[in-house]
mmCIF file of C-alpha atoms in Angstrom:
data_model
loop_
_atom_site.group_PDB
_atom_site.id
_atom_site.type_symbol
_atom_site.label_atom_id
_atom_site.label_comp_id
_atom_site.label_asym_id
_atom_site.label_seq_id
_atom_site.Cartn_x
_atom_site.Cartn_y
_atom_site.Cartn_z
ATOM 1 C CA MET A 40 48.359 22.715 17.127
ATOM 2 C CA SER A 41 47.042 24.683 20.130
ATOM 3 C CA VAL A 42 43.693 23.949 21.708
ATOM 4 C CA GLN A 43 41.754 27.079 22.853
ATOM 5 C CA THR A 44 40.064 26.630 26.393
ATOM 6 C CA GLU A 45 38.312 28.786 28.594
ATOM 7 C CA GLY A 46 39.086 29.403 32.401
ATOM 8 C CA THR A 47 39.667 31.952 35.115
ATOM 9 C CA ASP A 48 42.835 32.874 37.184
ATOM 10 C CA THR A 49 41.903 33.092 40.826
ATOM 11 C CA ALA A 50 45.179 33.066 42.388
ATOM 12 C CA GLY A 51 47.043 35.340 40.317
ATOM 13 C CA GLY A 52 49.251 32.366 38.829
ATOM 14 C CA PRO A 53 48.581 30.262 35.739
ATOM 15 C CA ALA A 54 44.973 29.325 35.181
ATOM 16 C CA VAL A 55 44.405 25.461 35.382
ATOM 17 C CA HIS A 56 41.811 24.294 32.994
ATOM 18 C CA LYS A 57 39.938 21.221 33.292
ATOM 19 C CA ALA A 58 38.776 19.718 30.011
ATOM 20 C CA ARG A 59 35.427 18.074 29.866
ATOM 21 C CA THR A 60 35.875 14.693 28.674
ATOM 22 C CA PRO A 61 32.936 13.337 26.656
ATOM 23 C CA GLY A 62 31.177 10.159 27.891
ATOM 24 C CA PRO A 63 31.030 6.989 26.099
ATOM 25 C CA PRO A 64 28.870 6.821 23.214
ATOM 26 C CA GLY A 65 25.454 5.786 23.910
ATOM 27 C CA VAL A 66 25.235 7.162 27.332
ATOM 28 C CA ALA A 67 22.785 9.986 27.802
ATOM 29 C CA ASP A 68 23.403 13.022 29.915
ATOM 30 C CA HIS A 69 20.569 12.713 32.472
ATOM 31 C CA GLY A 70 20.805 16.301 33.296
ATOM 32 C CA SER A 71 19.378 17.447 29.928
ATOM 33 C CA GLY A 72 17.917 14.139 28.649
ATOM 34 C CA SER A 73 14.738 14.313 30.711
ATOM 35 C CA PRO A 74 13.608 17.907 29.356
ATOM 36 C CA SER A 75 14.280 16.920 25.979
ATOM 37 C CA ARG A 76 12.119 13.790 26.216
ATOM 38 C CA ARG A 77 9.317 15.812 27.795
ATOM 39 C CA GLY A 78 9.695 18.414 25.043
ATOM 40 C CA GLY A 79 9.521 15.925 22.541
ATOM 41 C CA ALA A 80 6.220 14.627 23.873
ATOM 42 C CA ALA A 81 4.812 18.324 24.004
ATOM 43 C CA PRO A 82 3.658 18.636 20.347
ATOM 44 C CA TYR A 83 1.675 15.323 20.609
ATOM 45 C CA LEU A 84 0.053 16.439 23.736
ATOM 46 C CA LEU A 85 -1.073 19.763 22.052
ATOM 47 C CA LEU A 86 -2.416 17.868 19.221
ATOM 48 C CA LEU A 87 -4.457 15.398 21.313
ATOM 49 C CA PRO A 88 -7.486 17.522 21.831
ATOM 50 C CA ALA A 89 -7.797 18.211 17.839
ATOM 51 C CA LEU A 90 -7.327 14.415 17.255
ATOM 52 C CA LEU A 91 -10.047 13.521 19.585
ATOM 53 C CA ALA A 92 -12.281 16.406 18.216
ATOM 54 C CA THR A 93 -11.753 14.985 14.619
ATOM 55 C CA LEU A 94 -12.159 11.422 15.541
ATOM 56 C CA VAL A 95 -15.444 12.282 17.361
ATOM 57 C CA LEU A 96 -16.814 14.624 14.695
ATOM 58 C CA LEU A 97 -15.686 13.141 11.392
ATOM 59 C CA GLY A 98 -14.279 9.579 12.227
ATOM 60 C CA TRP A 99 -17.420 8.244 14.075
ATOM 61 C CA PRO A 100 -20.025 9.666 11.257
ATOM 62 C CA LEU A 101 -17.721 8.117 8.553
ATOM 63 C CA VAL A 102 -17.710 4.714 10.336
ATOM 64 C CA LYS A 103 -21.510 4.780 10.911
ATOM 65 C CA ASN A 104 -21.999 5.717 7.275
ATOM 66 C CA GLY A 105 -19.906 2.846 6.281
ATOM 67 C CA MET A 106 -22.126 0.464 8.363
ATOM 68 C CA LEU A 107 -25.093 1.658 6.856
ATOM 69 C CA SER A 108 -23.851 1.184 3.281
ATOM 70 C CA PHE A 109 -23.937 -2.454 4.137
ATOM 71 C CA GLN A 110 -27.562 -2.602 5.500
ATOM 72 C CA ASN A 111 -30.795 -2.635 3.952
ATOM 73 C CA LEU A 112 -32.130 0.497 5.863
ATOM 74 C CA ASN A 113 -35.717 1.718 4.668
ATOM 75 C CA PRO A 114 -38.555 3.087 6.463
ATOM 76 C CA ARG A 115 -39.705 -0.337 7.610
ATOM 77 C CA GLN A 116 -36.517 -1.223 9.260
ATOM 78 C CA LEU A 117 -36.463 2.281 10.814
ATOM 79 C CA ILE A 118 -39.748 1.906 12.450
ATOM 80 C CA GLN A 119 -39.443 -1.656 13.585
ATOM 81 C CA HIS A 120 -35.759 -0.966 14.677
ATOM 82 C CA LEU A 121 -34.270 -3.605 12.531
ATOM 83 C CA THR A 122 -30.838 -4.265 11.366
ATOM 84 C CA GLU A 123 -30.718 -6.086 8.193
ATOM 85 C CA TRP A 124 -27.160 -6.800 6.677
ATOM 86 C CA ASN A 125 -27.116 -7.283 2.871
ATOM 87 C CA GLY A 126 -23.379 -7.209 2.247
ATOM 88 C CA PHE A 127 -22.313 -5.586 -0.945
ATOM 89 C CA ASP A 128 -25.935 -5.559 -2.388
ATOM 90 C CA ASN A 129 -26.252 -1.848 -2.262
ATOM 91 C CA TYR A 130 -23.028 -1.119 -4.049
ATOM 92 C CA LYS A 131 -23.966 -3.667 -6.590
ATOM 93 C CA GLU A 132 -27.243 -1.994 -7.296
ATOM 94 C CA VAL A 133 -25.488 1.481 -7.646
ATOM 95 C CA LEU A 134 -22.722 0.292 -9.625
ATOM 96 C CA THR A 135 -24.676 -1.970 -12.155
ATOM 97 C CA GLY A 136 -27.016 1.031 -12.748
ATOM 98 C CA SER A 137 -26.545 3.492 -15.676
ATOM 99 C CA ASP A 138 -27.651 6.510 -13.599
ATOM 100 C CA PHE A 139 -24.567 6.438 -11.417
ATOM 101 C CA TRP A 140 -22.111 6.512 -14.225
ATOM 102 C CA HIS A 141 -24.083 9.251 -15.906
ATOM 103 C CA VAL A 142 -23.975 11.252 -12.690
ATOM 104 C CA VAL A 143 -20.269 10.642 -12.284
ATOM 105 C CA GLU A 144 -19.433 11.879 -15.683
ATOM 106 C CA ARG A 145 -21.743 15.000 -15.130
ATOM 107 C CA SER A 146 -19.839 15.707 -11.912
ATOM 108 C CA LEU A 147 -16.410 15.417 -13.380
ATOM 109 C CA VAL A 148 -17.392 17.618 -16.219
ATOM 110 C CA LEU A 149 -18.926 20.454 -14.024
ATOM 111 C CA THR A 150 -15.950 20.296 -11.732
ATOM 112 C CA ALA A 151 -13.505 20.482 -14.619
ATOM 113 C CA ILE A 152 -15.256 23.582 -16.137
ATOM 114 C CA ASN A 153 -15.591 25.398 -12.754
ATOM 115 C CA VAL A 154 -12.237 24.675 -11.652
ATOM 116 C CA VAL A 155 -10.431 25.919 -14.808
ATOM 117 C CA LEU A 156 -12.582 29.015 -14.907
ATOM 118 C CA ILE A 157 -12.091 29.872 -11.352
ATOM 119 C CA MET A 158 -8.201 29.478 -11.547
ATOM 120 C CA VAL A 159 -7.858 31.500 -14.607
ATOM 121 C CA ILE A 160 -10.212 34.250 -13.451
ATOM 122 C CA GLY A 161 -8.742 34.224 -9.973
ATOM 123 C CA THR A 162 -5.176 34.244 -11.056
ATOM 124 C CA LEU A 163 -5.748 37.182 -13.391
ATOM 125 C CA VAL A 164 -7.646 39.179 -10.615
ATOM 126 C CA GLY A 165 -4.919 38.105 -8.111
ATOM 127 C CA LEU A 166 -2.181 39.567 -10.496
ATOM 128 C CA LEU A 167 -4.245 42.783 -11.012
ATOM 129 C CA LEU A 168 -4.369 43.288 -7.409
ATOM 130 C CA ALA A 169 -0.492 43.125 -7.259
ATOM 131 C CA ARG A 170 -0.207 45.945 -10.004
ATOM 132 C CA LEU A 171 -3.037 48.366 -8.694
ATOM 133 C CA GLY A 172 -2.457 51.274 -6.714
ATOM 134 C CA ARG A 173 -3.280 51.219 -2.785
ATOM 135 C CA LYS A 174 -6.621 52.725 -3.013
ATOM 136 C CA MET A 175 -7.872 50.869 -6.064
ATOM 137 C CA ARG A 176 -6.389 47.410 -4.569
ATOM 138 C CA LEU A 177 -8.187 48.074 -1.184
ATOM 139 C CA LEU A 178 -11.545 49.032 -3.049
ATOM 140 C CA LEU A 179 -11.193 45.578 -5.033
ATOM 141 C CA MET A 180 -10.410 43.665 -2.105
ATOM 142 C CA VAL A 181 -13.260 44.937 -0.146
ATOM 143 C CA GLY A 182 -15.667 43.738 -3.016
ATOM 144 C CA LEU A 183 -13.883 40.525 -3.228
ATOM 145 C CA VAL A 184 -14.340 39.940 0.550
ATOM 146 C CA LEU A 185 -17.792 40.763 0.705
ATOM 147 C CA ALA A 186 -18.665 38.499 -2.283
ATOM 148 C CA TRP A 187 -16.677 35.788 -0.315
ATOM 149 C CA ALA A 188 -18.311 36.325 2.922
ATOM 150 C CA MET A 189 -21.832 36.461 1.652
ATOM 151 C CA PRO A 190 -23.651 33.227 2.838
ATOM 152 C CA ILE A 191 -24.137 30.558 0.318
ATOM 153 C CA LEU A 192 -27.748 30.284 0.456
ATOM 154 C CA ALA A 193 -27.950 34.160 0.359
ATOM 155 C CA SER A 194 -25.927 34.287 -2.840
ATOM 156 C CA THR A 195 -27.732 31.520 -4.365
ATOM 157 C CA THR A 196 -31.082 33.337 -3.634
ATOM 158 C CA VAL A 197 -29.773 36.418 -5.344
ATOM 159 C CA TYR A 198 -28.807 34.439 -8.459
ATOM 160 C CA GLN A 199 -32.471 32.912 -8.352
ATOM 161 C CA TRP A 200 -33.767 36.627 -8.716
ATOM 162 C CA LEU A 201 -31.237 37.624 -11.154
ATOM 163 C CA PHE A 202 -32.250 34.685 -13.716
ATOM 164 C CA ALA A 203 -35.967 34.606 -12.622
ATOM 165 C CA GLN A 204 -38.284 33.998 -15.678
ATOM 166 C CA ARG A 205 -40.594 36.885 -15.463
ATOM 167 C CA PHE A 206 -38.967 39.551 -13.351
ATOM 168 C CA GLY A 207 -35.301 38.652 -13.603
ATOM 169 C CA VAL A 208 -32.713 41.364 -14.196
ATOM 170 C CA VAL A 209 -30.706 39.062 -16.622
ATOM 171 C CA ASN A 210 -33.763 38.612 -18.823
ATOM 172 C CA TRP A 211 -34.636 42.367 -18.636
ATOM 173 C CA VAL A 212 -31.304 43.482 -19.637
ATOM 174 C CA LEU A 213 -30.971 41.003 -22.613
ATOM 175 C CA ASP A 214 -34.512 42.205 -23.864
ATOM 176 C CA LYS A 215 -33.305 45.730 -23.807
ATOM 177 C CA LEU A 216 -30.021 44.889 -25.571
ATOM 178 C CA GLY A 217 -32.247 43.403 -28.624
ATOM 179 C CA TRP A 218 -32.763 39.634 -27.612
ATOM 180 C CA HIS A 219 -36.360 39.828 -27.325
ATOM 181 C CA SER A 220 -36.811 36.223 -27.236
ATOM 182 C CA MET A 221 -34.928 36.202 -23.898
ATOM 183 C CA ALA A 222 -37.724 38.230 -22.097
ATOM 184 C CA ASP A 223 -39.389 35.331 -20.561
ATOM 185 C CA TYR A 224 -36.493 32.764 -20.863
ATOM 186 C CA ASN A 225 -36.678 30.013 -18.336
ATOM 187 C CA TRP A 226 -33.136 29.508 -17.232
ATOM 188 C CA THR A 227 -33.913 26.438 -15.223
ATOM 189 C CA GLY A 228 -35.849 24.790 -17.799
ATOM 190 C CA GLY A 229 -33.009 22.942 -19.427
ATOM 191 C CA GLN A 230 -29.860 21.271 -18.648
ATOM 192 C CA VAL A 231 -27.314 23.478 -20.340
ATOM 193 C CA SER A 232 -28.955 26.793 -19.080
ATOM 194 C CA THR A 233 -29.275 25.488 -15.557
ATOM 195 C CA PHE A 234 -25.868 24.705 -15.525
ATOM 196 C CA THR A 235 -24.865 27.859 -16.963
ATOM 197 C CA VAL A 236 -26.446 29.625 -13.911
ATOM 198 C CA ILE A 237 -24.825 27.206 -11.516
ATOM 199 C CA ILE A 238 -21.409 27.697 -13.029
ATOM 200 C CA LEU A 239 -21.605 31.402 -12.750
ATOM 201 C CA LEU A 240 -22.676 31.244 -9.284
ATOM 202 C CA LEU A 241 -19.862 28.771 -8.317
ATOM 203 C CA VAL A 242 -17.323 30.854 -10.175
ATOM 204 C CA TRP A 243 -18.418 34.076 -8.420
ATOM 205 C CA GLN A 244 -18.356 32.538 -5.121
ATOM 206 C CA SER A 245 -14.747 31.023 -5.564
ATOM 207 C CA VAL A 246 -12.843 33.702 -7.406
ATOM 208 C CA PRO A 247 -12.215 35.957 -4.222
ATOM 209 C CA PHE A 248 -10.521 32.967 -2.372
ATOM 210 C CA VAL A 249 -8.265 32.344 -5.180
ATOM 211 C CA ALA A 250 -7.562 35.993 -6.005
ATOM 212 C CA ILE A 251 -6.779 36.843 -2.546
ATOM 213 C CA ASN A 252 -4.519 33.813 -1.990
ATOM 214 C CA LEU A 253 -2.710 34.408 -4.995
ATOM 215 C CA TYR A 254 -2.220 38.082 -4.354
ATOM 216 C CA ALA A 255 -0.845 37.229 -0.809
ATOM 217 C CA ALA A 256 1.742 34.863 -2.709
ATOM 218 C CA THR A 257 2.918 37.725 -5.087
ATOM 219 C CA THR A 258 3.905 39.656 -1.982
ATOM 220 C CA THR A 259 6.576 36.961 -1.093
ATOM 221 C CA ILE A 260 8.594 37.555 -4.320
ATOM 222 C CA PRO A 261 11.758 39.430 -3.866
ATOM 223 C CA ARG A 262 11.820 42.559 -6.006
ATOM 224 C CA GLU A 263 15.478 42.129 -6.658
ATOM 225 C CA LEU A 264 14.511 39.202 -9.019
ATOM 226 C CA TYR A 265 12.477 41.521 -11.191
ATOM 227 C CA GLU A 266 15.109 43.963 -11.306
ATOM 228 C CA ALA A 267 17.546 41.248 -12.234
ATOM 229 C CA ALA A 268 15.107 40.099 -15.131
ATOM 230 C CA SER A 269 14.610 43.652 -16.229
ATOM 231 C CA LEU A 270 18.397 44.084 -16.621
ATOM 232 C CA ASP A 271 18.704 40.951 -18.522
ATOM 233 C CA GLY A 272 16.086 42.279 -21.033
ATOM 234 C CA ALA A 273 13.150 40.324 -19.966
ATOM 235 C CA GLY A 274 9.695 41.628 -20.927
ATOM 236 C CA ALA A 275 6.378 41.443 -19.067
ATOM 237 C CA TRP A 276 5.601 37.793 -20.187
ATOM 238 C CA LYS A 277 9.415 36.494 -19.762
ATOM 239 C CA SER A 278 9.333 38.004 -16.111
ATOM 240 C CA PHE A 279 6.112 36.125 -15.302
ATOM 241 C CA THR A 280 7.146 32.854 -16.599
ATOM 242 C CA SER A 281 10.805 33.062 -15.165
ATOM 243 C CA VAL A 282 9.987 34.791 -11.873
ATOM 244 C CA THR A 283 6.358 35.081 -10.980
ATOM 245 C CA PHE A 284 5.040 31.692 -11.917
ATOM 246 C CA PRO A 285 7.697 29.662 -10.198
ATOM 247 C CA PHE A 286 7.029 31.397 -6.896
ATOM 248 C CA LEU A 287 3.251 31.018 -7.501
ATOM 249 C CA ARG A 288 3.377 27.247 -8.514
ATOM 250 C CA PRO A 289 3.089 25.973 -4.970
ATOM 251 C CA PHE A 290 0.083 27.975 -4.242
ATOM 252 C CA LEU A 291 -1.491 27.196 -7.505
ATOM 253 C CA TYR A 292 -1.176 23.430 -6.922
ATOM 254 C CA ALA A 293 -2.699 23.968 -3.365
ATOM 255 C CA THR A 294 -5.683 26.127 -4.478
ATOM 256 C CA THR A 295 -6.580 24.062 -7.374
ATOM 257 C CA PHE A 296 -6.574 21.047 -4.899
ATOM 258 C CA LEU A 297 -8.879 22.859 -2.610
ATOM 259 C CA GLU A 298 -11.122 24.103 -5.326
ATOM 260 C CA VAL A 299 -11.544 20.587 -6.749
ATOM 261 C CA ILE A 300 -12.762 19.480 -3.302
ATOM 262 C CA TRP A 301 -14.990 22.370 -2.895
ATOM 263 C CA ILE A 302 -16.612 22.312 -6.401
ATOM 264 C CA PHE A 303 -17.119 18.590 -6.356
ATOM 265 C CA LYS A 304 -19.056 18.577 -3.236
ATOM 266 C CA ALA A 305 -20.981 21.592 -3.808
ATOM 267 C CA PHE A 306 -24.579 20.722 -2.729
ATOM 268 C CA PRO A 307 -26.567 23.867 -1.578
ATOM 269 C CA GLN A 308 -25.945 25.812 -4.717
ATOM 270 C CA ILE A 309 -27.279 23.086 -7.094
ATOM 271 C CA PHE A 310 -30.047 21.790 -4.972
ATOM 272 C CA ALA A 311 -31.382 25.370 -4.263
ATOM 273 C CA ILE A 312 -31.370 26.345 -8.064
ATOM 274 C CA ASN A 313 -33.311 23.394 -9.127
ATOM 275 C CA GLU A 314 -33.034 20.483 -6.991
ATOM 276 C CA GLY A 315 -31.041 18.648 -9.534
ATOM 277 C CA GLY A 316 -33.668 19.208 -12.067
ATOM 278 C CA PRO A 317 -35.029 19.238 -14.753
ATOM 279 C CA ASP A 318 -35.669 15.515 -14.930
ATOM 280 C CA HIS A 319 -32.723 14.761 -12.634
ATOM 281 C CA LEU A 320 -30.334 16.114 -15.636
ATOM 282 C CA THR A 321 -28.307 18.546 -13.266
ATOM 283 C CA GLU A 322 -27.637 16.075 -10.380
ATOM 284 C CA THR A 323 -24.156 15.647 -9.222
ATOM 285 C CA LEU A 324 -22.898 13.050 -6.796
ATOM 286 C CA PRO A 325 -23.717 14.828 -3.640
ATOM 287 C CA ILE A 326 -27.248 15.641 -5.010
ATOM 288 C CA TYR A 327 -27.648 11.904 -6.331
ATOM 289 C CA ALA A 328 -26.796 10.585 -2.769
ATOM 290 C CA PHE A 329 -29.279 12.829 -1.032
ATOM 291 C CA VAL A 330 -32.029 12.235 -3.476
ATOM 292 C CA GLN A 331 -31.585 8.316 -3.344
ATOM 293 C CA GLY A 332 -31.179 8.203 0.445
ATOM 294 C CA VAL A 333 -33.158 10.981 1.918
ATOM 295 C CA GLY A 334 -35.610 11.636 -0.821
ATOM 296 C CA ASN A 335 -36.374 7.922 -1.921
ATOM 297 C CA GLN A 336 -35.708 6.836 1.708
ATOM 298 C CA HIS A 337 -33.261 4.155 0.574
ATOM 299 C CA PHE A 338 -30.717 5.126 3.346
ATOM 300 C CA GLY A 339 -28.471 2.165 2.726
ATOM 301 C CA VAL A 340 -28.073 2.974 -0.884
ATOM 302 C CA GLY A 341 -27.634 6.644 -0.282
ATOM 303 C CA ALA A 342 -24.781 5.768 2.191
ATOM 304 C CA ALA A 343 -23.049 3.600 -0.509
ATOM 305 C CA ILE A 344 -23.271 6.410 -2.981
ATOM 306 C CA SER A 345 -21.715 8.925 -0.600
ATOM 307 C CA PHE A 346 -18.819 6.310 -0.018
ATOM 308 C CA LEU A 347 -18.309 5.824 -3.627
ATOM 309 C CA THR A 348 -18.305 9.837 -4.008
ATOM 310 C CA ILE A 349 -15.437 9.738 -1.520
ATOM 311 C CA LEU A 350 -13.460 7.227 -3.590
ATOM 312 C CA VAL A 351 -13.951 9.366 -6.842
ATOM 313 C CA LEU A 352 -12.849 12.403 -4.782
ATOM 314 C CA LEU A 353 -9.648 10.573 -3.743
ATOM 315 C CA VAL A 354 -8.956 9.406 -7.396
ATOM 316 C CA MET A 355 -9.290 12.884 -8.664
ATOM 317 C CA THR A 356 -6.905 14.169 -6.018
ATOM 318 C CA SER A 357 -4.470 11.313 -6.056
ATOM 319 C CA TYR A 358 -2.112 13.193 -8.275
ATOM 320 C CA TYR A 359 -1.822 16.083 -5.824
ATOM 321 C CA LEU A 360 -1.527 13.826 -2.911
ATOM 322 C CA ARG A 361 1.463 11.877 -4.386
ATOM 323 C CA MET A 362 3.198 15.147 -5.301
ATOM 324 C CA VAL A 363 2.921 16.430 -1.761
ATOM 325 C CA LEU A 364 4.220 13.106 -0.297
ATOM 326 C CA LYS A 365 6.997 13.003 -2.888
ATOM 327 C CA GLN A 366 8.073 16.667 -1.973
ATOM 328 C CA GLU A 367 7.853 15.657 1.766
ATOM 329 C CA GLU A 368 10.294 12.716 1.265
ATOM 330 C CA ASP A 369 12.645 15.062 -0.771
ATOM 331 C CA GLU A 370 12.756 17.388 2.277
ATOM 332 C CA LEU A 371 13.584 14.679 4.514
#
């Protein structure tokens, strides 16, 4: 068996090669070890500013809110600068009351309806973008971006005008179409009608994000796979289920996870439409925490509700978190 080595013949005679013998195991090469150690610490040094900003801007308010949830903090304590610790009394008051569980049920139902509508409509629009021509795709994407970039309170105000009782465009259109009883309909006078306006608003604000995200995902699918599926006799539906959907599945999971968080913590849209009314029937957990904490000036109770809101959100997203952790373990 021959061993190939490298060398140069400097004197015209046979070249002499010196094989480099590896050192004993466990002994590091000091010439290259130090730079590698310095390179290994570089990512952590680069992450340090972001970690410090996160701890200051998010960690400390979270800790402070947790401390408030164990205090009896009302206007009297604020004025007199008193700190009255009451243990788990705030949590007992919230959890033993029926209002909290009604709000939790209402929040879960609202989140489920919105997320399903957003994902279905957003996915269909994203697939439509992938099939349109360049000019029509550009026109539709400009409209989606404008709807997405519109400030939340501005778009909420537009919806208030659209569904206004006396001069709203929606009531005028319905009246012209023959539903004369809708001419002066009060959309914020009942629970179902108010939630209808809120759902339409949240879906309108969220669909652009899902559609653009899914369209970007479709651009990563190799065209050769569609050609192979076509040669195998696959139709449009079979191509979608065997080619498109497997590629879009990770994007759908991530987008659904983000939409659950965004819808569940939606505050300005619901509060600006009717402040959780009528008769507190459209209050979700963020609205309920604000009303109890700031509105009724029971700041300790409001802090406890906000912490329970975080726990409910963690339970809702636990399946996705387990899936992500499992995927990382499989990659390792």
